[in-house]
PDB file of C-alpha atoms and ligand atoms in Angstrom:
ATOM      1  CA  UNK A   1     112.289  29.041 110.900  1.00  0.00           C
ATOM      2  CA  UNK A   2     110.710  29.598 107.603  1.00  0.00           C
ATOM      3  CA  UNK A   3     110.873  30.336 104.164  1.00  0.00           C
ATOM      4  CA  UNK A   4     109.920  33.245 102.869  1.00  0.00           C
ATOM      5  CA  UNK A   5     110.969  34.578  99.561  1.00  0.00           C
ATOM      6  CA  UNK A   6     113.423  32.865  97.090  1.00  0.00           C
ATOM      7  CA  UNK A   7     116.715  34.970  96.815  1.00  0.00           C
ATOM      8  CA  UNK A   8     118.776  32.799  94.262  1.00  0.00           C
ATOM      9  CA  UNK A   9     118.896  29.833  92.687  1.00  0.00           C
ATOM     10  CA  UNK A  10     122.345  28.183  91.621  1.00  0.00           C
ATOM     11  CA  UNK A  11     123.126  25.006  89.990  1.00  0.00           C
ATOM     12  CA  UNK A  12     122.955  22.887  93.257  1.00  0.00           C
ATOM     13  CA  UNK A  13     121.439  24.818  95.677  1.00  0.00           C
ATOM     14  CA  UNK A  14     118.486  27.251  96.651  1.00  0.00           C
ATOM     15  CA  UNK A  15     118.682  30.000  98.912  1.00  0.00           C
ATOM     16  CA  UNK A  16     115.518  31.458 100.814  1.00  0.00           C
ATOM     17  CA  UNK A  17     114.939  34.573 102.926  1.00  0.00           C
ATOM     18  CA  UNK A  18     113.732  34.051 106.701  1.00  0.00           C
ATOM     19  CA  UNK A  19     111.990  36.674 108.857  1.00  0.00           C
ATOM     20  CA  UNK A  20     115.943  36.978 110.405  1.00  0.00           C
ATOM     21  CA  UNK A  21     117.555  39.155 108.380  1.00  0.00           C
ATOM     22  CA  UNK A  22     120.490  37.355 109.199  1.00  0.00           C
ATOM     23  CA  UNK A  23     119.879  33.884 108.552  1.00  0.00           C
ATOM     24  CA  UNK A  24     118.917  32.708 105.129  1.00  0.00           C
ATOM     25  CA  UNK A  25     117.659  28.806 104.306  1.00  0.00           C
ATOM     26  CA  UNK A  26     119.682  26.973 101.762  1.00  0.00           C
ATOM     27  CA  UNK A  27     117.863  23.991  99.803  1.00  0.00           C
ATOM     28  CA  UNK A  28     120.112  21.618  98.162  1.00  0.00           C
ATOM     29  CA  UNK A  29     119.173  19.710  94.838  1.00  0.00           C
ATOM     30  CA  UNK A  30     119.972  16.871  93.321  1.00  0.00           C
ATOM     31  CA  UNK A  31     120.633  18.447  90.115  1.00  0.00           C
ATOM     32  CA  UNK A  32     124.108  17.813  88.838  1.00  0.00           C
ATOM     33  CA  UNK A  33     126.355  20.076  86.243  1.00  0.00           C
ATOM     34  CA  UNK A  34     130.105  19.856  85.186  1.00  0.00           C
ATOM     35  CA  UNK A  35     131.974  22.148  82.852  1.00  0.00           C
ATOM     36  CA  UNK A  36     130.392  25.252  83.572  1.00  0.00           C
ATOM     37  CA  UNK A  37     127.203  23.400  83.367  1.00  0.00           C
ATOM     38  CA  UNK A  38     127.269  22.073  80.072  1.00  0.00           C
ATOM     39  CA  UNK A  39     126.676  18.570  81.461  1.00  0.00           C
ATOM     40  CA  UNK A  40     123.593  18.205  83.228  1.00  0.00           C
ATOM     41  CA  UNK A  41     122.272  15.761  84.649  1.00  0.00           C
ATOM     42  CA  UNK A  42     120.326  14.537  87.940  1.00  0.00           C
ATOM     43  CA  UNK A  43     122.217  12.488  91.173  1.00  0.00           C
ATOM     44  CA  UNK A  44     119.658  10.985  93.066  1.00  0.00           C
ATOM     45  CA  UNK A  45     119.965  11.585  96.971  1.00  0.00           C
ATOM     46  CA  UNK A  46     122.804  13.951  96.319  1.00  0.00           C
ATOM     47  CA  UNK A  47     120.514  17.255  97.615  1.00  0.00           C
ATOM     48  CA  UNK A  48     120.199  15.636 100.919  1.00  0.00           C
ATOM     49  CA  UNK A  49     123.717  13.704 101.213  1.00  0.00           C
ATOM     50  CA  UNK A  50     125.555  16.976 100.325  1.00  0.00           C
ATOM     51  CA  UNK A  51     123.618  18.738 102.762  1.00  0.00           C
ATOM     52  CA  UNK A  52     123.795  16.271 105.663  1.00  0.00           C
ATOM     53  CA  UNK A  53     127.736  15.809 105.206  1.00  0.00           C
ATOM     54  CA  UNK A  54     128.641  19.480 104.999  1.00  0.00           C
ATOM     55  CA  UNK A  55     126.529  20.388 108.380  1.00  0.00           C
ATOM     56  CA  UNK A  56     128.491  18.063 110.102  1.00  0.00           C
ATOM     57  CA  UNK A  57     131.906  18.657 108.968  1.00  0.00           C
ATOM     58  CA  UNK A  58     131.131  22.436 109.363  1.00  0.00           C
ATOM     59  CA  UNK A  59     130.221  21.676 112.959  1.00  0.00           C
ATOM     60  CA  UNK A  60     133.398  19.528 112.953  1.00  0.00           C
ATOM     61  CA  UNK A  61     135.255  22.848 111.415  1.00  0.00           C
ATOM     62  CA  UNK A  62     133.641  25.184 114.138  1.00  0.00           C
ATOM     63  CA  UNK A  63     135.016  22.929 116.981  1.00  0.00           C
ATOM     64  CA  UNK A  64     138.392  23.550 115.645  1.00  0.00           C
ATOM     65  CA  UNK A  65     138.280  26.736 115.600  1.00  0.00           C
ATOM     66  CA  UNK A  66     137.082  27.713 112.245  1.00  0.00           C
ATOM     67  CA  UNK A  67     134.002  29.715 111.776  1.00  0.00           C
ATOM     68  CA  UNK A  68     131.479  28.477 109.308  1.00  0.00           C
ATOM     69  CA  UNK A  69     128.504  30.028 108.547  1.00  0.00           C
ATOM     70  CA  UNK A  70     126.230  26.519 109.680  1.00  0.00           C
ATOM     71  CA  UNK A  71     123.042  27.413 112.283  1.00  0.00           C
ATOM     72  CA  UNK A  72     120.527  24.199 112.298  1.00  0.00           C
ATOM     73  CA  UNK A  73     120.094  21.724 109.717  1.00  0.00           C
ATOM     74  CA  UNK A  74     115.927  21.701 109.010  1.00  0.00           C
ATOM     75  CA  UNK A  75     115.551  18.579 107.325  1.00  0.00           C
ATOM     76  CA  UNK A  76     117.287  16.096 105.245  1.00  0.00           C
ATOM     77  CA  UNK A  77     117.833  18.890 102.242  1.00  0.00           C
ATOM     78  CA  UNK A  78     117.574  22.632 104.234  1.00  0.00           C
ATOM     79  CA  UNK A  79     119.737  24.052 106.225  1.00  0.00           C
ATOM     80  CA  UNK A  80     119.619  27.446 108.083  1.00  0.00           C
ATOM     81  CA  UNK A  81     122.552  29.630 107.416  1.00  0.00           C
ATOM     82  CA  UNK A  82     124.196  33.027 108.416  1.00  0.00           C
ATOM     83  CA  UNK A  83     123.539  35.703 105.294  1.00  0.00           C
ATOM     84  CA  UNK A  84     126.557  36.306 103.927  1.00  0.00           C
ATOM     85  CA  UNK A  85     128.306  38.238 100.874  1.00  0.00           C
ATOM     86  CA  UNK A  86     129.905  35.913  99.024  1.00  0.00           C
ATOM     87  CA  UNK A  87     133.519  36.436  98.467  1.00  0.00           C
ATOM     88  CA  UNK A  88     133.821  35.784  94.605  1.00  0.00           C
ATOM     89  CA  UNK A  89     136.721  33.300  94.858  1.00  0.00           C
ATOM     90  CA  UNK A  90     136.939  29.463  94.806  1.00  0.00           C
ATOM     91  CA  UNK A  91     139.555  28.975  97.276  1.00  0.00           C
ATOM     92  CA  UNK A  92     141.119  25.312  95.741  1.00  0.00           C
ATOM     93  CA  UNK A  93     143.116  23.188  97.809  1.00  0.00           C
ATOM     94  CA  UNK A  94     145.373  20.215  96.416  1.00  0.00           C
ATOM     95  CA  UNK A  95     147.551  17.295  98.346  1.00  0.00           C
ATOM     96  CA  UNK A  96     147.753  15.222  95.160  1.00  0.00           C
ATOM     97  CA  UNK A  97     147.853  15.767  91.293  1.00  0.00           C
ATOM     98  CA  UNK A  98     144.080  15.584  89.729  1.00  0.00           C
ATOM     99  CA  UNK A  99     141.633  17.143  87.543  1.00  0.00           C
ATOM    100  CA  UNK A 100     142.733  20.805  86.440  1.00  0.00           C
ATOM    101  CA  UNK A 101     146.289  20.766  87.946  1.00  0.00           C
ATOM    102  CA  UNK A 102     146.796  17.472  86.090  1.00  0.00           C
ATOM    103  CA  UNK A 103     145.728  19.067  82.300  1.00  0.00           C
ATOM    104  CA  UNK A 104     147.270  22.065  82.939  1.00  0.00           C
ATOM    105  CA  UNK A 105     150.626  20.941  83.708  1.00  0.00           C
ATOM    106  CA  UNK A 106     151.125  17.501  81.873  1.00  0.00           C
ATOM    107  CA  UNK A 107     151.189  15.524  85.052  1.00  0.00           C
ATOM    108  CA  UNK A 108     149.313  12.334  85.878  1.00  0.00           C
ATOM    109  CA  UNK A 109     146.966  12.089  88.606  1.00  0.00           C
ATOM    110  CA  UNK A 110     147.770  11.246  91.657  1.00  0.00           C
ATOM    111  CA  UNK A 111     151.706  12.424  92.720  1.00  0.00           C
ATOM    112  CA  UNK A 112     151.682  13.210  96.052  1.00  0.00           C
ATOM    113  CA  UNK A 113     152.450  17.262  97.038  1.00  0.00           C
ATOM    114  CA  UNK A 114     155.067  17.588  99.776  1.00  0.00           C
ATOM    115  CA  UNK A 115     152.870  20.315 100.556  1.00  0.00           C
ATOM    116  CA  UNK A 116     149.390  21.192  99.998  1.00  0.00           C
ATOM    117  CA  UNK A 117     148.716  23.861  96.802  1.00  0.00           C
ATOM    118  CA  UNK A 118     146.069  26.744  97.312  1.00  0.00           C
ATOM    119  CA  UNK A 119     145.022  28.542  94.400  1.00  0.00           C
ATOM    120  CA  UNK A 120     141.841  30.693  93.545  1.00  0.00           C
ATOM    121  CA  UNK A 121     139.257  31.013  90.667  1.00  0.00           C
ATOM    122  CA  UNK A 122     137.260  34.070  89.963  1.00  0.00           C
ATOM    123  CA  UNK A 123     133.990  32.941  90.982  1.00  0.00           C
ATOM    124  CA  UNK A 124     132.281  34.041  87.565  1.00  0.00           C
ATOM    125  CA  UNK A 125     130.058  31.712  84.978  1.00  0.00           C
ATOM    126  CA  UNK A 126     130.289  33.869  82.016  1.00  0.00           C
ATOM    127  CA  UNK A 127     134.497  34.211  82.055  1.00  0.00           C
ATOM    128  CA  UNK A 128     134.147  30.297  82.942  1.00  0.00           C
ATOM    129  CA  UNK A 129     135.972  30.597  86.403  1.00  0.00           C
ATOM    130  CA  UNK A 130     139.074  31.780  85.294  1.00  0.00           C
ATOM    131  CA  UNK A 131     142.827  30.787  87.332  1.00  0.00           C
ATOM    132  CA  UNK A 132     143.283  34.337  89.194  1.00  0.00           C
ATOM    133  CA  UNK A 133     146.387  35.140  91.592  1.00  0.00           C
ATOM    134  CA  UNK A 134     146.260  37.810  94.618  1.00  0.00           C
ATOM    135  CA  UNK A 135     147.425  40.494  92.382  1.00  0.00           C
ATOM    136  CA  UNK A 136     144.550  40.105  90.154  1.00  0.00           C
ATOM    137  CA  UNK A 137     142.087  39.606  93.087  1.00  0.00           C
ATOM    138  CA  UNK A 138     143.391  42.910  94.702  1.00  0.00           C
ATOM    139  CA  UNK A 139     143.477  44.701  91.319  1.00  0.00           C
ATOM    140  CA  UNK A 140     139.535  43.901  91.037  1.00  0.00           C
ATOM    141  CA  UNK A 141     138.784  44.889  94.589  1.00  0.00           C
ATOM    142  CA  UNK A 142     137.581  40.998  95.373  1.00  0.00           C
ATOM    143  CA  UNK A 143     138.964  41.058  98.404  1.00  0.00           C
ATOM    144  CA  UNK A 144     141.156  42.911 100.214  1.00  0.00           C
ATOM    145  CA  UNK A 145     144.978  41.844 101.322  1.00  0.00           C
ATOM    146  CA  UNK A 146     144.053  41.160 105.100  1.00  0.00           C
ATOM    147  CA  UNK A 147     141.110  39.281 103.526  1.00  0.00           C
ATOM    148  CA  UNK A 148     143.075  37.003 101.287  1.00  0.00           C
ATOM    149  CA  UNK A 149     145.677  36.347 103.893  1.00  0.00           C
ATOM    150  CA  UNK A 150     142.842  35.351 106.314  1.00  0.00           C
ATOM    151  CA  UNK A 151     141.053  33.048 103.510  1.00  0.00           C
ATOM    152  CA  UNK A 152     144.883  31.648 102.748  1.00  0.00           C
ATOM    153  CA  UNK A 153     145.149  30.532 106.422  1.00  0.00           C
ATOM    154  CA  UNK A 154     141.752  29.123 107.041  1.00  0.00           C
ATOM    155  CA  UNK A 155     142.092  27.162 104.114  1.00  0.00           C
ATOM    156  CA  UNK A 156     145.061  25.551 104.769  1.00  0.00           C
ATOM    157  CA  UNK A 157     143.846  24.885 108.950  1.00  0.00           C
ATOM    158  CA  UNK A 158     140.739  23.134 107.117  1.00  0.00           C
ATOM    159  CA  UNK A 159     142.751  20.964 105.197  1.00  0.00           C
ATOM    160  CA  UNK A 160     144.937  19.824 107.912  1.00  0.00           C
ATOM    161  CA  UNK A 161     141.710  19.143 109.966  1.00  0.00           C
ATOM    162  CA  UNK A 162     140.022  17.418 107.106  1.00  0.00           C
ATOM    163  CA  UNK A 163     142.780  15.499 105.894  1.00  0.00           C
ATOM    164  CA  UNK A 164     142.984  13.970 108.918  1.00  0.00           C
ATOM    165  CA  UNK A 165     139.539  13.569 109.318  1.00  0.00           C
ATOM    166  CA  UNK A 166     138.756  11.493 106.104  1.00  0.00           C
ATOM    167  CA  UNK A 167     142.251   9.383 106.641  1.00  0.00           C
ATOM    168  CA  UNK A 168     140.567   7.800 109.671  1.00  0.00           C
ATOM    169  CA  UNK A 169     137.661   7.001 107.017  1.00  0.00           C
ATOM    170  CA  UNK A 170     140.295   5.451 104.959  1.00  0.00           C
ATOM    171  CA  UNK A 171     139.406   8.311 102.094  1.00  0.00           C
ATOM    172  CA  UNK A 172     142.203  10.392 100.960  1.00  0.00           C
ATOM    173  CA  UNK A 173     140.962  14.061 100.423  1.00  0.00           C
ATOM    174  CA  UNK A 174     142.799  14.870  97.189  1.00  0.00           C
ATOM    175  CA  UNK A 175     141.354  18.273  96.577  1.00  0.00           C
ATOM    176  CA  UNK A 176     138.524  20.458  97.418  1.00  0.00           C
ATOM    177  CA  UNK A 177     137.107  23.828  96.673  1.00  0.00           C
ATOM    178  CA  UNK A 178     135.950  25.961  99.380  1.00  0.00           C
ATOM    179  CA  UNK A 179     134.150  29.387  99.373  1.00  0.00           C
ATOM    180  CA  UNK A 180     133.931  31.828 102.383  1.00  0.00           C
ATOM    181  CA  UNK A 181     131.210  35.249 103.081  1.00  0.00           C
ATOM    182  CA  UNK A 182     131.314  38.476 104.964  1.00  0.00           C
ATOM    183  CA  UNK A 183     129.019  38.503 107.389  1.00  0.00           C
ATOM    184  CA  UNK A 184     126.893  42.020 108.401  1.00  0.00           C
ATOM    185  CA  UNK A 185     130.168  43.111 110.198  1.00  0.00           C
ATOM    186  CA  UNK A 186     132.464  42.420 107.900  1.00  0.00           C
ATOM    187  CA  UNK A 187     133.785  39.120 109.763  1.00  0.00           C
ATOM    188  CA  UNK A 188     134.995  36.144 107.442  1.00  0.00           C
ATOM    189  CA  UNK A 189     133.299  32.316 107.811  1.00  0.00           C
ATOM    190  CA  UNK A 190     133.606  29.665 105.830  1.00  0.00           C
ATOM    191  CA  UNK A 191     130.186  29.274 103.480  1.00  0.00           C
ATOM    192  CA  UNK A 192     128.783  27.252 101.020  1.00  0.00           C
ATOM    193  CA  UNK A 193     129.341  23.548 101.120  1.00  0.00           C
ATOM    194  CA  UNK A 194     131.647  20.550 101.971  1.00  0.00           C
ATOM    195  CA  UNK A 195     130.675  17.370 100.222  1.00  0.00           C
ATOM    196  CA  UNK A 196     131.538  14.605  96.950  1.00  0.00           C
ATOM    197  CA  UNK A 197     130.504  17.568  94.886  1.00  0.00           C
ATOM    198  CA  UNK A 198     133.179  19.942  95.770  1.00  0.00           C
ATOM    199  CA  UNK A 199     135.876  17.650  96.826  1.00  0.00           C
ATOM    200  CA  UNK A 200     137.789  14.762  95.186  1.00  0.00           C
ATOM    201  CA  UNK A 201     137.443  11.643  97.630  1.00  0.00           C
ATOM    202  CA  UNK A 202     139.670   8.346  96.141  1.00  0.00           C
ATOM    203  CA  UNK A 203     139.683   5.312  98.848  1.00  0.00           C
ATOM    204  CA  UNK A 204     142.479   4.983 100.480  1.00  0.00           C
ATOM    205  CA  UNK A 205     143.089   1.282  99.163  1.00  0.00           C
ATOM    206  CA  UNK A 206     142.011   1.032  96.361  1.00  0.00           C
ATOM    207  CA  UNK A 207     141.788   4.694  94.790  1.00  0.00           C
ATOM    208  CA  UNK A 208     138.312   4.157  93.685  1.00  0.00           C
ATOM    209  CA  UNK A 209     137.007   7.852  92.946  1.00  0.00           C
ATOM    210  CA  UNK A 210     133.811   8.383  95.423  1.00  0.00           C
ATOM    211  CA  UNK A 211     133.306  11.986  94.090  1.00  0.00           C
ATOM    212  CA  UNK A 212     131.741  13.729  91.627  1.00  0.00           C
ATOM    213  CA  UNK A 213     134.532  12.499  89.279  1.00  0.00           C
ATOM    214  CA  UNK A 214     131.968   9.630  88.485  1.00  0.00           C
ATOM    215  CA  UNK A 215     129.241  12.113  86.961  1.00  0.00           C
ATOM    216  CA  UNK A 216     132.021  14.268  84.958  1.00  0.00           C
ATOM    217  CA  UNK A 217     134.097  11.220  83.041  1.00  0.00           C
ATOM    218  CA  UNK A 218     130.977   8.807  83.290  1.00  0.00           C
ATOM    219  CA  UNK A 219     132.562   6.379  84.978  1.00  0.00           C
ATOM    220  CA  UNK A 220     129.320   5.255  86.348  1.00  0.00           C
ATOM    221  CA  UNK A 221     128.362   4.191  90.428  1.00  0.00           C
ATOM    222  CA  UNK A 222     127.644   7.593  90.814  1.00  0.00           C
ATOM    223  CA  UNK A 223     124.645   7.277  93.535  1.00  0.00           C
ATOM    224  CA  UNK A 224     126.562   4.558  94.809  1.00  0.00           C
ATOM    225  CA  UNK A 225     130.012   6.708  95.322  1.00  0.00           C
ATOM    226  CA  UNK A 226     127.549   9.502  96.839  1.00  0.00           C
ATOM    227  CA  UNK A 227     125.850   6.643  99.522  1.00  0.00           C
ATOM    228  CA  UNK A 228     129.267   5.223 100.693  1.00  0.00           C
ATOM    229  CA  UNK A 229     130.719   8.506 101.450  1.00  0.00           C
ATOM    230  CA  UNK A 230     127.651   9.113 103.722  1.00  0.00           C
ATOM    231  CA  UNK A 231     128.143   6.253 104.813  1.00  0.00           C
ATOM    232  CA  UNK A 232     131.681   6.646 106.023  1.00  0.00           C
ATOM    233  CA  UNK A 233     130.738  10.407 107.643  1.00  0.00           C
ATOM    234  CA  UNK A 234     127.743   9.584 108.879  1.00  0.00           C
ATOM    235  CA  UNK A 235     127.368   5.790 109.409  1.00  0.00           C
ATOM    236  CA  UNK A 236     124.573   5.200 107.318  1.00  0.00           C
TER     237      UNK A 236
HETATM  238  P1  TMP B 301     139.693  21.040  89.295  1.00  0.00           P
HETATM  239  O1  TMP B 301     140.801  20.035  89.371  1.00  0.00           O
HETATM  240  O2  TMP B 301     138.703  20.776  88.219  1.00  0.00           O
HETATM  241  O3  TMP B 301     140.233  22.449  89.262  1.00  0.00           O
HETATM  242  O4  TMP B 301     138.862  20.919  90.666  1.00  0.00           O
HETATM  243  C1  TMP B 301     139.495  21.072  91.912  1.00  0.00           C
HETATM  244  C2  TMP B 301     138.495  20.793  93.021  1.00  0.00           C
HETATM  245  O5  TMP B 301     137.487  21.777  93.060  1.00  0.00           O
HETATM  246  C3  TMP B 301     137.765  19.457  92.896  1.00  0.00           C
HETATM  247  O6  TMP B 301     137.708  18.855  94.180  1.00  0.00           O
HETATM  248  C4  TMP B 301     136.391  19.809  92.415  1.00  0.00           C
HETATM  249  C5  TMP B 301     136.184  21.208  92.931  1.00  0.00           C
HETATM  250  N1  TMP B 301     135.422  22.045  92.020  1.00  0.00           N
HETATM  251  C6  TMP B 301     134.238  22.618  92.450  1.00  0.00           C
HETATM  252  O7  TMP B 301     133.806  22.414  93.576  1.00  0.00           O
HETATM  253  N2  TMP B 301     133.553  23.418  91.570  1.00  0.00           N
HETATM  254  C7  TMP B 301     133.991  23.687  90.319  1.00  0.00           C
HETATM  255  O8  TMP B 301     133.323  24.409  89.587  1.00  0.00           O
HETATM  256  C8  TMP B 301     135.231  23.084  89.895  1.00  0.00           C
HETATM  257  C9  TMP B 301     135.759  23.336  88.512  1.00  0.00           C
HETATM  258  C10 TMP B 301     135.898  22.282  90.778  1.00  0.00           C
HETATM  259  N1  LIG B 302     129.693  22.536  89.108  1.00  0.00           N
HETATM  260  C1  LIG B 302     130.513  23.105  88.105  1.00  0.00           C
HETATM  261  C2  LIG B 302     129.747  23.400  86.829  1.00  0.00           C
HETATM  262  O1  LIG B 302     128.617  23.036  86.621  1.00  0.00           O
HETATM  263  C3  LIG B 302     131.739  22.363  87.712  1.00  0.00           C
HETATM  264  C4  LIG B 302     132.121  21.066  88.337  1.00  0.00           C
HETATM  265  O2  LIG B 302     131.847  20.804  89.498  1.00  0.00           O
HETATM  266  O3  LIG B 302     132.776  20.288  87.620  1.00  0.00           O
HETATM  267  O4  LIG B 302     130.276  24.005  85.968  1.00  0.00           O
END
């Protein structure tokens, strides 16, 4: 499959149209941003390892059950996809205390949840991705209530799955964000992407952060965090 026009370009990714009408090419980059990209800078390797990781945990995803909107990885950085709408939420999953949840309500990082937190962000740059509950989301017409009950479920399945997944890897999966499209008839799958820039990884030993959490607070070993991950998914 190939390339034809560009359709959008975001701050990690590029997406192409195909000759399908249905399938679009995403091209990841190694440019990195944080707050609202206000912090830029460039992770070296991180186009291809976020690409490579979240094919094959969406393939993991799809044989339990959840449907993803993965087709055929290209090459080491594109990645055929089904054309979806996005839905404009971050869908944000939480088993410990970190980042966001931590600031907002005076807690350290790192208590451990008796049970996993969901929440949701309006997906939208210029109001900065603002907190939003169901009420809101309905109010605005995001989504509609047998959407967001759908999006609540598969959210939670694909922590359970992944939670378990990254345990054997001795990584515990402290948060993640997740984003899901409509398909052309209206069906939900889970889109965009699965990797150290969209989830919080911390070593199950040691807590060492091997997440984007090295780029925001400059803690430095950021290629490094970004290469061991792949290594512990992918063996290499
Ligand atoms: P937060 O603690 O900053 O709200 O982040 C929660 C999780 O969501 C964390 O794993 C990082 C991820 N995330 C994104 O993927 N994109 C974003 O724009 C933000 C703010 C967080
Ligand atoms: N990627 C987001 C941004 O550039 C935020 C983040 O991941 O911290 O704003």
């Amino acid at each position: 499959m190939e390339k034809t026009v560009q359709l959008y370009e975001g701050k990690a990714k590029k997406v192409y149209a195909t000759e399908d009408p249905d399938k679009v090419i995403v091209s990841y980059k190694d440019d990195a941003t944080a707050f609202d990209g206000s912090k830029r800078g460039t992770i070296l390797g991180k186009g291809a390892i976020n690409n490579r990781m979240t094919n094959y945990l969406m393939q993991i995803l799809e044989k339990n059950g959840i449907p993803t909107h993965y087709v055929e990885e290209l090459n080491d950085r594109e990645t055929v996809v089904k054309r979806v709408s996005i839905v404009p939420l971050e869908v944000i999953i939480r088993n410990l205390s970190a980042g966001s949840f931590a600031k907002r309500y005076g807690v350290e990082e790192g208590l451990v949840f008796e049970a996993p937190t969901l929440e949701f962000s309006y997906k939208n740059d210029d109001l900065h991705d603002p907190l939003i509950n169901e009420y809101h989301a309905l109010a605005l017409h995001l989504a509609t209530r047998e959407e967001l009950s759908q999006i609540t479920a598969m959210a939670f399945k694909i922590n359970e799955i992944l939670k378990d997944y990254f345990l054997q890897l001795n990584v515990k999966l402290v948060d993640f964000k997740l984003e899901f499209g409509r398909l052309s008839n209206g069906s939900l799958v889970l889109a965009d992407e699965i990797s150290p820039d969209t989830c919080r990884f911390w070593d199950a030993t040691t807590n060492e952060k091997l997440d984007k959490d090295r780029f925001r607070r400059d803690l430095g070993g950021v290629e490094d965090a970004y290469q061991e991950m792949m290594r512990r998914v992918l063996g290499e």
